[in-house]
Amino acid sequence: MFPIQLRPKVRRNLIVAALTISIALAFTSCGCSELSCQTASPVSSKRAATSQAVERMPDFKVREVGGREISSATLKGKVAIIDFWATWCPPCRKEIPHFNRLYAKYRDQGLMIIGLALDEDEAAVKRFSQRLAIRYPVALASKEVQQLFGGIEVYPTAFLVSREGEVIKKYLGYTYPDEFERDISALINNDKLR
C-alpha cells in the first residue's frame, strides 16, 4: 500500500478541523464527573431544587491566596456562597463577574462569597484572580475540604449557606446569575426560597 498524498491545503484543513474538535471536546469536558457529564448549560430551578439539602456547613479552614485564614467561623452570622471552581473551567470563569457584582451589591448586607479553587498551583490561582479582578476571598480547596463538602464532582459547584450555618442549596454546574441573586436576596431578607 502507498500512503495517501494530500494536497497542502486539504491537509491544513484537516488539521484545523481536528484541532477545532479537540478544543471543543476539552471545553465541554468541564463539568464532567466520573459518572455523569454536566454541560456548561445553566442549572434550572427544578434541578437545583433536587440538590437542596438542609445540613450544617462543615467546619473547615483554608488559607486565602495571599495569606489570611478563612474558616467556617469567618462565615458566622453571614449569608454565604461557597464556590468550588477551577481556572481551567469555562463555566466557572463565566460565573466570576456575576459573583463580583453580587458581592459588591450585598456585602454590606451580610453576604460573604468564598471562591475555593480546585487548582493546585497557588501562584497560578493568584495571577488568575488578579487578571479577572476577583473581589471576594479566594483560597485553594484541598482534597480534605472538598470531602467535607461531600466531594466535588461537577465544576462549578456552589453552596448557599444561611446566617445560621445551614447549607440551604447546592448548585451544580453553571447557574444563571438571577437565580443566585434571587436566593441570596431571599436569605438576606429572611424570605423563603422559591
JSON list of C-alpha atoms in Angstrom, two decimals:
[
{"chain": "A", "resi": 1, "resn": "MET", "atom": "CA", "xyz": [0.00, 0.00, 0.00]},
{"chain": "A", "resi": 2, "resn": "PHE", "atom": "CA", "xyz": [1.13, 3.51, -0.79]},
{"chain": "A", "resi": 3, "resn": "PRO", "atom": "CA", "xyz": [0.46, 6.34, 1.67]},
{"chain": "A", "resi": 4, "resn": "ILE", "atom": "CA", "xyz": [-2.16, 8.81, 0.50]},
{"chain": "A", "resi": 5, "resn": "GLN", "atom": "CA", "xyz": [-0.67, 12.11, -0.53]},
{"chain": "A", "resi": 6, "resn": "LEU", "atom": "CA", "xyz": [-2.84, 15.09, 0.36]},
{"chain": "A", "resi": 7, "resn": "ARG", "atom": "CA", "xyz": [-2.52, 18.50, -1.12]},
{"chain": "A", "resi": 8, "resn": "PRO", "atom": "CA", "xyz": [-1.18, 21.05, 1.40]},
{"chain": "A", "resi": 9, "resn": "LYS", "atom": "CA", "xyz": [-4.50, 22.95, 1.52]},
{"chain": "A", "resi": 10, "resn": "VAL", "atom": "CA", "xyz": [-6.51, 19.78, 2.21]},
{"chain": "A", "resi": 11, "resn": "ARG", "atom": "CA", "xyz": [-4.00, 18.65, 4.84]},
{"chain": "A", "resi": 12, "resn": "ARG", "atom": "CA", "xyz": [-4.17, 22.07, 6.55]},
{"chain": "A", "resi": 13, "resn": "ASN", "atom": "CA", "xyz": [-7.99, 21.97, 6.57]},
{"chain": "A", "resi": 14, "resn": "LEU", "atom": "CA", "xyz": [-7.95, 18.50, 8.15]},
{"chain": "A", "resi": 15, "resn": "ILE", "atom": "CA", "xyz": [-5.51, 19.66, 10.83]},
{"chain": "A", "resi": 16, "resn": "VAL", "atom": "CA", "xyz": [-7.62, 22.74, 11.61]},
{"chain": "A", "resi": 17, "resn": "ALA", "atom": "CA", "xyz": [-10.76, 20.58, 11.82]},
{"chain": "A", "resi": 18, "resn": "ALA", "atom": "CA", "xyz": [-9.05, 18.10, 14.15]},
{"chain": "A", "resi": 19, "resn": "LEU", "atom": "CA", "xyz": [-7.79, 20.92, 16.40]},
{"chain": "A", "resi": 20, "resn": "THR", "atom": "CA", "xyz": [-11.22, 22.55, 16.48]},
{"chain": "A", "resi": 21, "resn": "ILE", "atom": "CA", "xyz": [-12.86, 19.29, 17.52]},
{"chain": "A", "resi": 22, "resn": "SER", "atom": "CA", "xyz": [-10.18, 18.71, 20.18]},
{"chain": "A", "resi": 23, "resn": "ILE", "atom": "CA", "xyz": [-10.67, 22.18, 21.65]},
{"chain": "A", "resi": 24, "resn": "ALA", "atom": "CA", "xyz": [-14.46, 21.79, 21.62]},
{"chain": "A", "resi": 25, "resn": "LEU", "atom": "CA", "xyz": [-14.16, 18.47, 23.45]},
{"chain": "A", "resi": 26, "resn": "ALA", "atom": "CA", "xyz": [-11.81, 20.00, 26.02]},
{"chain": "A", "resi": 27, "resn": "PHE", "atom": "CA", "xyz": [-14.25, 22.83, 26.77]},
{"chain": "A", "resi": 28, "resn": "THR", "atom": "CA", "xyz": [-17.30, 20.58, 27.00]},
{"chain": "A", "resi": 29, "resn": "SER", "atom": "CA", "xyz": [-15.50, 18.19, 29.34]},
{"chain": "A", "resi": 30, "resn": "CYS", "atom": "CA", "xyz": [-15.50, 20.89, 32.04]},
{"chain": "A", "resi": 31, "resn": "GLY", "atom": "CA", "xyz": [-18.40, 19.99, 34.28]},
{"chain": "A", "resi": 32, "resn": "CYS", "atom": "CA", "xyz": [-17.94, 16.27, 33.81]},
{"chain": "A", "resi": 33, "resn": "SER", "atom": "CA", "xyz": [-17.71, 13.80, 36.59]},
{"chain": "A", "resi": 34, "resn": "GLU", "atom": "CA", "xyz": [-16.75, 10.17, 36.53]},
{"chain": "A", "resi": 35, "resn": "LEU", "atom": "CA", "xyz": [-20.39, 9.09, 36.46]},
{"chain": "A", "resi": 36, "resn": "SER", "atom": "CA", "xyz": [-22.17, 11.81, 34.53]},
{"chain": "A", "resi": 37, "resn": "CYS", "atom": "CA", "xyz": [-21.44, 14.86, 32.47]},
{"chain": "A", "resi": 38, "resn": "GLN", "atom": "CA", "xyz": [-22.87, 18.31, 33.12]},
{"chain": "A", "resi": 39, "resn": "THR", "atom": "CA", "xyz": [-22.73, 20.55, 30.11]},
{"chain": "A", "resi": 40, "resn": "ALA", "atom": "CA", "xyz": [-21.99, 24.22, 30.53]},
{"chain": "A", "resi": 41, "resn": "SER", "atom": "CA", "xyz": [-25.71, 24.97, 30.38]},
{"chain": "A", "resi": 42, "resn": "PRO", "atom": "CA", "xyz": [-27.38, 26.63, 33.33]},
{"chain": "A", "resi": 43, "resn": "VAL", "atom": "CA", "xyz": [-28.92, 24.62, 36.13]},
{"chain": "A", "resi": 44, "resn": "SER", "atom": "CA", "xyz": [-32.67, 25.08, 36.20]},
{"chain": "A", "resi": 45, "resn": "SER", "atom": "CA", "xyz": [-34.55, 25.88, 39.39]},
{"chain": "A", "resi": 46, "resn": "LYS", "atom": "CA", "xyz": [-36.12, 22.41, 39.39]},
{"chain": "A", "resi": 47, "resn": "ARG", "atom": "CA", "xyz": [-32.74, 20.76, 39.03]},
{"chain": "A", "resi": 48, "resn": "ALA", "atom": "CA", "xyz": [-31.19, 22.92, 41.75]},
{"chain": "A", "resi": 49, "resn": "ALA", "atom": "CA", "xyz": [-34.15, 22.11, 43.98]},
{"chain": "A", "resi": 50, "resn": "THR", "atom": "CA", "xyz": [-33.29, 18.42, 43.76]},
{"chain": "A", "resi": 51, "resn": "SER", "atom": "CA", "xyz": [-29.88, 19.32, 45.14]},
{"chain": "A", "resi": 52, "resn": "GLN", "atom": "CA", "xyz": [-31.32, 21.16, 48.12]},
{"chain": "A", "resi": 53, "resn": "ALA", "atom": "CA", "xyz": [-30.30, 19.90, 51.50]},
{"chain": "A", "resi": 54, "resn": "VAL", "atom": "CA", "xyz": [-30.64, 21.44, 54.91]},
{"chain": "A", "resi": 55, "resn": "GLU", "atom": "CA", "xyz": [-27.40, 20.40, 56.55]},
{"chain": "A", "resi": 56, "resn": "ARG", "atom": "CA", "xyz": [-24.84, 22.13, 58.67]},
{"chain": "A", "resi": 57, "resn": "MET", "atom": "CA", "xyz": [-21.91, 23.72, 56.93]},
{"chain": "A", "resi": 58, "resn": "PRO", "atom": "CA", "xyz": [-18.83, 21.65, 57.78]},
{"chain": "A", "resi": 59, "resn": "ASP", "atom": "CA", "xyz": [-16.05, 23.11, 59.90]},
{"chain": "A", "resi": 60, "resn": "PHE", "atom": "CA", "xyz": [-13.19, 23.99, 57.58]},
{"chain": "A", "resi": 61, "resn": "LYS", "atom": "CA", "xyz": [-10.10, 26.17, 57.40]},
{"chain": "A", "resi": 62, "resn": "VAL", "atom": "CA", "xyz": [-8.34, 27.40, 54.28]},
{"chain": "A", "resi": 63, "resn": "ARG", "atom": "CA", "xyz": [-5.68, 30.00, 53.66]},
{"chain": "A", "resi": 64, "resn": "GLU", "atom": "CA", "xyz": [-6.66, 32.80, 51.32]},
{"chain": "A", "resi": 65, "resn": "VAL", "atom": "CA", "xyz": [-4.38, 33.25, 48.32]},
{"chain": "A", "resi": 66, "resn": "GLY", "atom": "CA", "xyz": [-2.15, 35.93, 49.72]},
{"chain": "A", "resi": 67, "resn": "GLY", "atom": "CA", "xyz": [-2.21, 34.83, 53.34]},
{"chain": "A", "resi": 68, "resn": "ARG", "atom": "CA", "xyz": [-5.13, 35.31, 55.72]},
{"chain": "A", "resi": 69, "resn": "GLU", "atom": "CA", "xyz": [-7.02, 32.35, 57.17]},
{"chain": "A", "resi": 70, "resn": "ILE", "atom": "CA", "xyz": [-10.67, 31.79, 56.26]},
{"chain": "A", "resi": 71, "resn": "SER", "atom": "CA", "xyz": [-12.78, 29.31, 58.18]},
{"chain": "A", "resi": 72, "resn": "SER", "atom": "CA", "xyz": [-16.37, 28.35, 58.77]},
{"chain": "A", "resi": 73, "resn": "ALA", "atom": "CA", "xyz": [-16.19, 30.65, 61.81]},
{"chain": "A", "resi": 74, "resn": "THR", "atom": "CA", "xyz": [-15.49, 33.56, 59.42]},
{"chain": "A", "resi": 75, "resn": "LEU", "atom": "CA", "xyz": [-18.97, 33.00, 57.97]},
{"chain": "A", "resi": 76, "resn": "LYS", "atom": "CA", "xyz": [-20.83, 33.04, 61.29]},
{"chain": "A", "resi": 77, "resn": "GLY", "atom": "CA", "xyz": [-23.85, 35.35, 61.03]},
{"chain": "A", "resi": 78, "resn": "LYS", "atom": "CA", "xyz": [-23.42, 35.86, 57.27]},
{"chain": "A", "resi": 79, "resn": "VAL", "atom": "CA", "xyz": [-25.24, 34.60, 54.21]},
{"chain": "A", "resi": 80, "resn": "ALA", "atom": "CA", "xyz": [-22.53, 32.85, 52.20]},
{"chain": "A", "resi": 81, "resn": "ILE", "atom": "CA", "xyz": [-21.83, 31.42, 48.78]},
{"chain": "A", "resi": 82, "resn": "ILE", "atom": "CA", "xyz": [-19.02, 28.87, 48.85]},
{"chain": "A", "resi": 83, "resn": "ASP", "atom": "CA", "xyz": [-17.99, 28.35, 45.24]},
{"chain": "A", "resi": 84, "resn": "PHE", "atom": "CA", "xyz": [-15.76, 25.45, 44.15]},
{"chain": "A", "resi": 85, "resn": "TRP", "atom": "CA", "xyz": [-14.22, 26.37, 40.79]},
{"chain": "A", "resi": 86, "resn": "ALA", "atom": "CA", "xyz": [-11.11, 25.95, 38.65]},
{"chain": "A", "resi": 87, "resn": "THR", "atom": "CA", "xyz": [-9.08, 28.29, 36.45]},
{"chain": "A", "resi": 88, "resn": "TRP", "atom": "CA", "xyz": [-9.35, 25.87, 33.50]},
{"chain": "A", "resi": 89, "resn": "CYS", "atom": "CA", "xyz": [-13.17, 25.59, 33.67]},
{"chain": "A", "resi": 90, "resn": "PRO", "atom": "CA", "xyz": [-15.03, 27.93, 31.24]},
{"chain": "A", "resi": 91, "resn": "PRO", "atom": "CA", "xyz": [-18.39, 27.84, 33.13]},
{"chain": "A", "resi": 92, "resn": "CYS", "atom": "CA", "xyz": [-16.52, 28.64, 36.35]},
{"chain": "A", "resi": 93, "resn": "ARG", "atom": "CA", "xyz": [-14.84, 31.63, 34.74]},
{"chain": "A", "resi": 94, "resn": "LYS", "atom": "CA", "xyz": [-18.19, 32.77, 33.36]},
{"chain": "A", "resi": 95, "resn": "GLU", "atom": "CA", "xyz": [-19.66, 32.97, 36.90]},
{"chain": "A", "resi": 96, "resn": "ILE", "atom": "CA", "xyz": [-16.86, 35.13, 38.36]},
{"chain": "A", "resi": 97, "resn": "PRO", "atom": "CA", "xyz": [-18.07, 38.54, 37.06]},
{"chain": "A", "resi": 98, "resn": "HIS", "atom": "CA", "xyz": [-21.56, 37.76, 38.40]},
{"chain": "A", "resi": 99, "resn": "PHE", "atom": "CA", "xyz": [-20.15, 36.84, 41.82]},
{"chain": "A", "resi": 100, "resn": "ASN", "atom": "CA", "xyz": [-18.13, 40.08, 41.81]},
{"chain": "A", "resi": 101, "resn": "ARG", "atom": "CA", "xyz": [-21.31, 42.06, 41.14]},
{"chain": "A", "resi": 102, "resn": "LEU", "atom": "CA", "xyz": [-23.33, 40.20, 43.79]},
{"chain": "A", "resi": 103, "resn": "TYR", "atom": "CA", "xyz": [-20.55, 40.58, 46.34]},
{"chain": "A", "resi": 104, "resn": "ALA", "atom": "CA", "xyz": [-20.35, 44.34, 45.73]},
{"chain": "A", "resi": 105, "resn": "LYS", "atom": "CA", "xyz": [-24.14, 44.69, 45.93]},
{"chain": "A", "resi": 106, "resn": "TYR", "atom": "CA", "xyz": [-24.81, 42.57, 49.05]},
{"chain": "A", "resi": 107, "resn": "ARG", "atom": "CA", "xyz": [-21.55, 42.61, 51.04]},
{"chain": "A", "resi": 108, "resn": "ASP", "atom": "CA", "xyz": [-22.76, 45.42, 53.32]},
{"chain": "A", "resi": 109, "resn": "GLN", "atom": "CA", "xyz": [-25.96, 43.44, 53.97]},
{"chain": "A", "resi": 110, "resn": "GLY", "atom": "CA", "xyz": [-24.05, 40.43, 55.24]},
{"chain": "A", "resi": 111, "resn": "LEU", "atom": "CA", "xyz": [-23.06, 38.44, 52.13]},
{"chain": "A", "resi": 112, "resn": "MET", "atom": "CA", "xyz": [-19.73, 36.62, 52.02]},
{"chain": "A", "resi": 113, "resn": "ILE", "atom": "CA", "xyz": [-18.53, 34.82, 48.91]},
{"chain": "A", "resi": 114, "resn": "ILE", "atom": "CA", "xyz": [-15.55, 32.50, 49.10]},
{"chain": "A", "resi": 115, "resn": "GLY", "atom": "CA", "xyz": [-14.06, 31.06, 45.93]},
{"chain": "A", "resi": 116, "resn": "LEU", "atom": "CA", "xyz": [-12.37, 27.72, 46.60]},
{"chain": "A", "resi": 117, "resn": "ALA", "atom": "CA", "xyz": [-10.11, 26.92, 43.65]},
{"chain": "A", "resi": 118, "resn": "LEU", "atom": "CA", "xyz": [-9.59, 23.26, 42.81]},
{"chain": "A", "resi": 119, "resn": "ASP", "atom": "CA", "xyz": [-6.22, 24.04, 41.20]},
{"chain": "A", "resi": 120, "resn": "GLU", "atom": "CA", "xyz": [-3.01, 23.04, 42.98]},
{"chain": "A", "resi": 121, "resn": "ASP", "atom": "CA", "xyz": [-0.77, 25.94, 41.90]},
{"chain": "A", "resi": 122, "resn": "GLU", "atom": "CA", "xyz": [-1.37, 28.84, 44.31]},
{"chain": "A", "resi": 123, "resn": "ALA", "atom": "CA", "xyz": [0.71, 31.28, 42.24]},
{"chain": "A", "resi": 124, "resn": "ALA", "atom": "CA", "xyz": [-1.35, 30.50, 39.13]},
{"chain": "A", "resi": 125, "resn": "VAL", "atom": "CA", "xyz": [-4.61, 31.00, 41.05]},
{"chain": "A", "resi": 126, "resn": "LYS", "atom": "CA", "xyz": [-3.32, 34.31, 42.42]},
{"chain": "A", "resi": 127, "resn": "ARG", "atom": "CA", "xyz": [-2.38, 35.54, 38.92]},
{"chain": "A", "resi": 128, "resn": "PHE", "atom": "CA", "xyz": [-5.73, 34.36, 37.56]},
{"chain": "A", "resi": 129, "resn": "SER", "atom": "CA", "xyz": [-7.61, 36.10, 40.40]},
{"chain": "A", "resi": 130, "resn": "GLN", "atom": "CA", "xyz": [-5.76, 39.34, 39.74]},
{"chain": "A", "resi": 131, "resn": "ARG", "atom": "CA", "xyz": [-6.28, 39.12, 35.98]},
{"chain": "A", "resi": 132, "resn": "LEU", "atom": "CA", "xyz": [-10.04, 38.60, 36.41]},
{"chain": "A", "resi": 133, "resn": "ALA", "atom": "CA", "xyz": [-10.18, 41.16, 39.26]},
{"chain": "A", "resi": 134, "resn": "ILE", "atom": "CA", "xyz": [-11.90, 38.78, 41.68]},
{"chain": "A", "resi": 135, "resn": "ARG", "atom": "CA", "xyz": [-13.16, 40.96, 44.54]},
{"chain": "A", "resi": 136, "resn": "TYR", "atom": "CA", "xyz": [-14.08, 38.26, 47.06]},
{"chain": "A", "resi": 137, "resn": "PRO", "atom": "CA", "xyz": [-11.69, 35.99, 49.01]},
{"chain": "A", "resi": 138, "resn": "VAL", "atom": "CA", "xyz": [-10.12, 33.12, 47.04]},
{"chain": "A", "resi": 139, "resn": "ALA", "atom": "CA", "xyz": [-8.35, 30.11, 48.53]},
{"chain": "A", "resi": 140, "resn": "LEU", "atom": "CA", "xyz": [-7.21, 26.68, 47.38]},
{"chain": "A", "resi": 141, "resn": "ALA", "atom": "CA", "xyz": [-9.56, 23.80, 48.17]},
{"chain": "A", "resi": 142, "resn": "SER", "atom": "CA", "xyz": [-7.62, 20.82, 49.45]},
{"chain": "A", "resi": 143, "resn": "LYS", "atom": "CA", "xyz": [-8.96, 17.30, 48.89]},
{"chain": "A", "resi": 144, "resn": "GLU", "atom": "CA", "xyz": [-9.92, 17.26, 52.58]},
{"chain": "A", "resi": 145, "resn": "VAL", "atom": "CA", "xyz": [-12.02, 20.42, 52.25]},
{"chain": "A", "resi": 146, "resn": "GLN", "atom": "CA", "xyz": [-13.67, 19.02, 49.12]},
{"chain": "A", "resi": 147, "resn": "GLN", "atom": "CA", "xyz": [-14.55, 15.85, 51.04]},
{"chain": "A", "resi": 148, "resn": "LEU", "atom": "CA", "xyz": [-16.01, 17.88, 53.92]},
{"chain": "A", "resi": 149, "resn": "PHE", "atom": "CA", "xyz": [-18.48, 19.28, 51.39]},
{"chain": "A", "resi": 150, "resn": "GLY", "atom": "CA", "xyz": [-19.41, 15.80, 50.16]},
{"chain": "A", "resi": 151, "resn": "GLY", "atom": "CA", "xyz": [-16.87, 15.59, 47.35]},
{"chain": "A", "resi": 152, "resn": "ILE", "atom": "CA", "xyz": [-16.85, 17.92, 44.36]},
{"chain": "A", "resi": 153, "resn": "GLU", "atom": "CA", "xyz": [-17.57, 16.08, 41.12]},
{"chain": "A", "resi": 154, "resn": "VAL", "atom": "CA", "xyz": [-19.04, 18.86, 38.96]},
{"chain": "A", "resi": 155, "resn": "TYR", "atom": "CA", "xyz": [-17.40, 22.20, 38.23]},
{"chain": "A", "resi": 156, "resn": "PRO", "atom": "CA", "xyz": [-18.52, 24.71, 39.29]},
{"chain": "A", "resi": 157, "resn": "THR", "atom": "CA", "xyz": [-20.32, 23.61, 42.45]},
{"chain": "A", "resi": 158, "resn": "ALA", "atom": "CA", "xyz": [-21.60, 26.28, 44.82]},
{"chain": "A", "resi": 159, "resn": "PHE", "atom": "CA", "xyz": [-23.27, 26.10, 48.22]},
{"chain": "A", "resi": 160, "resn": "LEU", "atom": "CA", "xyz": [-25.66, 28.69, 49.64]},
{"chain": "A", "resi": 161, "resn": "VAL", "atom": "CA", "xyz": [-25.29, 28.92, 53.42]},
{"chain": "A", "resi": 162, "resn": "SER", "atom": "CA", "xyz": [-27.65, 30.70, 55.81]},
{"chain": "A", "resi": 163, "resn": "ARG", "atom": "CA", "xyz": [-26.63, 33.02, 58.65]},
{"chain": "A", "resi": 164, "resn": "GLU", "atom": "CA", "xyz": [-27.21, 30.06, 60.97]},
{"chain": "A", "resi": 165, "resn": "GLY", "atom": "CA", "xyz": [-24.70, 27.91, 59.11]},
{"chain": "A", "resi": 166, "resn": "GLU", "atom": "CA", "xyz": [-27.22, 25.68, 57.31]},
{"chain": "A", "resi": 167, "resn": "VAL", "atom": "CA", "xyz": [-26.46, 24.60, 53.75]},
{"chain": "A", "resi": 168, "resn": "ILE", "atom": "CA", "xyz": [-29.66, 25.73, 52.07]},
{"chain": "A", "resi": 169, "resn": "LYS", "atom": "CA", "xyz": [-28.93, 24.93, 48.43]},
{"chain": "A", "resi": 170, "resn": "LYS", "atom": "CA", "xyz": [-26.31, 23.27, 46.26]},
{"chain": "A", "resi": 171, "resn": "TYR", "atom": "CA", "xyz": [-25.83, 24.50, 42.68]},
{"chain": "A", "resi": 172, "resn": "LEU", "atom": "CA", "xyz": [-24.29, 22.07, 40.18]},
{"chain": "A", "resi": 173, "resn": "GLY", "atom": "CA", "xyz": [-22.73, 23.48, 37.03]},
{"chain": "A", "resi": 174, "resn": "TYR", "atom": "CA", "xyz": [-23.17, 26.98, 35.65]},
{"chain": "A", "resi": 175, "resn": "THR", "atom": "CA", "xyz": [-26.16, 28.70, 37.25]},
{"chain": "A", "resi": 176, "resn": "TYR", "atom": "CA", "xyz": [-27.94, 31.79, 35.98]},
{"chain": "A", "resi": 177, "resn": "PRO", "atom": "CA", "xyz": [-26.91, 34.93, 37.92]},
{"chain": "A", "resi": 178, "resn": "ASP", "atom": "CA", "xyz": [-30.54, 35.88, 38.59]},
{"chain": "A", "resi": 179, "resn": "GLU", "atom": "CA", "xyz": [-31.08, 32.57, 40.40]},
{"chain": "A", "resi": 180, "resn": "PHE", "atom": "CA", "xyz": [-28.14, 33.28, 42.72]},
{"chain": "A", "resi": 181, "resn": "GLU", "atom": "CA", "xyz": [-29.39, 36.83, 43.28]},
{"chain": "A", "resi": 182, "resn": "ARG", "atom": "CA", "xyz": [-32.96, 35.73, 44.00]},
{"chain": "A", "resi": 183, "resn": "ASP", "atom": "CA", "xyz": [-31.76, 33.16, 46.53]},
{"chain": "A", "resi": 184, "resn": "ILE", "atom": "CA", "xyz": [-29.23, 35.49, 48.19]},
{"chain": "A", "resi": 185, "resn": "SER", "atom": "CA", "xyz": [-31.80, 38.28, 48.45]},
{"chain": "A", "resi": 186, "resn": "ALA", "atom": "CA", "xyz": [-34.35, 35.91, 49.97]},
{"chain": "A", "resi": 187, "resn": "LEU", "atom": "CA", "xyz": [-31.91, 34.76, 52.65]},
{"chain": "A", "resi": 188, "resn": "ILE", "atom": "CA", "xyz": [-30.73, 38.28, 53.43]},
{"chain": "A", "resi": 189, "resn": "ASN", "atom": "CA", "xyz": [-34.35, 39.41, 53.78]},
{"chain": "A", "resi": 190, "resn": "ASN", "atom": "CA", "xyz": [-35.34, 36.27, 55.73]},
{"chain": "A", "resi": 191, "resn": "ASP", "atom": "CA", "xyz": [-37.76, 35.17, 52.98]},
{"chain": "A", "resi": 192, "resn": "LYS", "atom": "CA", "xyz": [-38.34, 31.61, 51.83]},
{"chain": "A", "resi": 193, "resn": "LEU", "atom": "CA", "xyz": [-36.50, 30.37, 48.75]},
{"chain": "A", "resi": 194, "resn": "ARG", "atom": "CA", "xyz": [-38.67, 29.60, 45.75]}
]
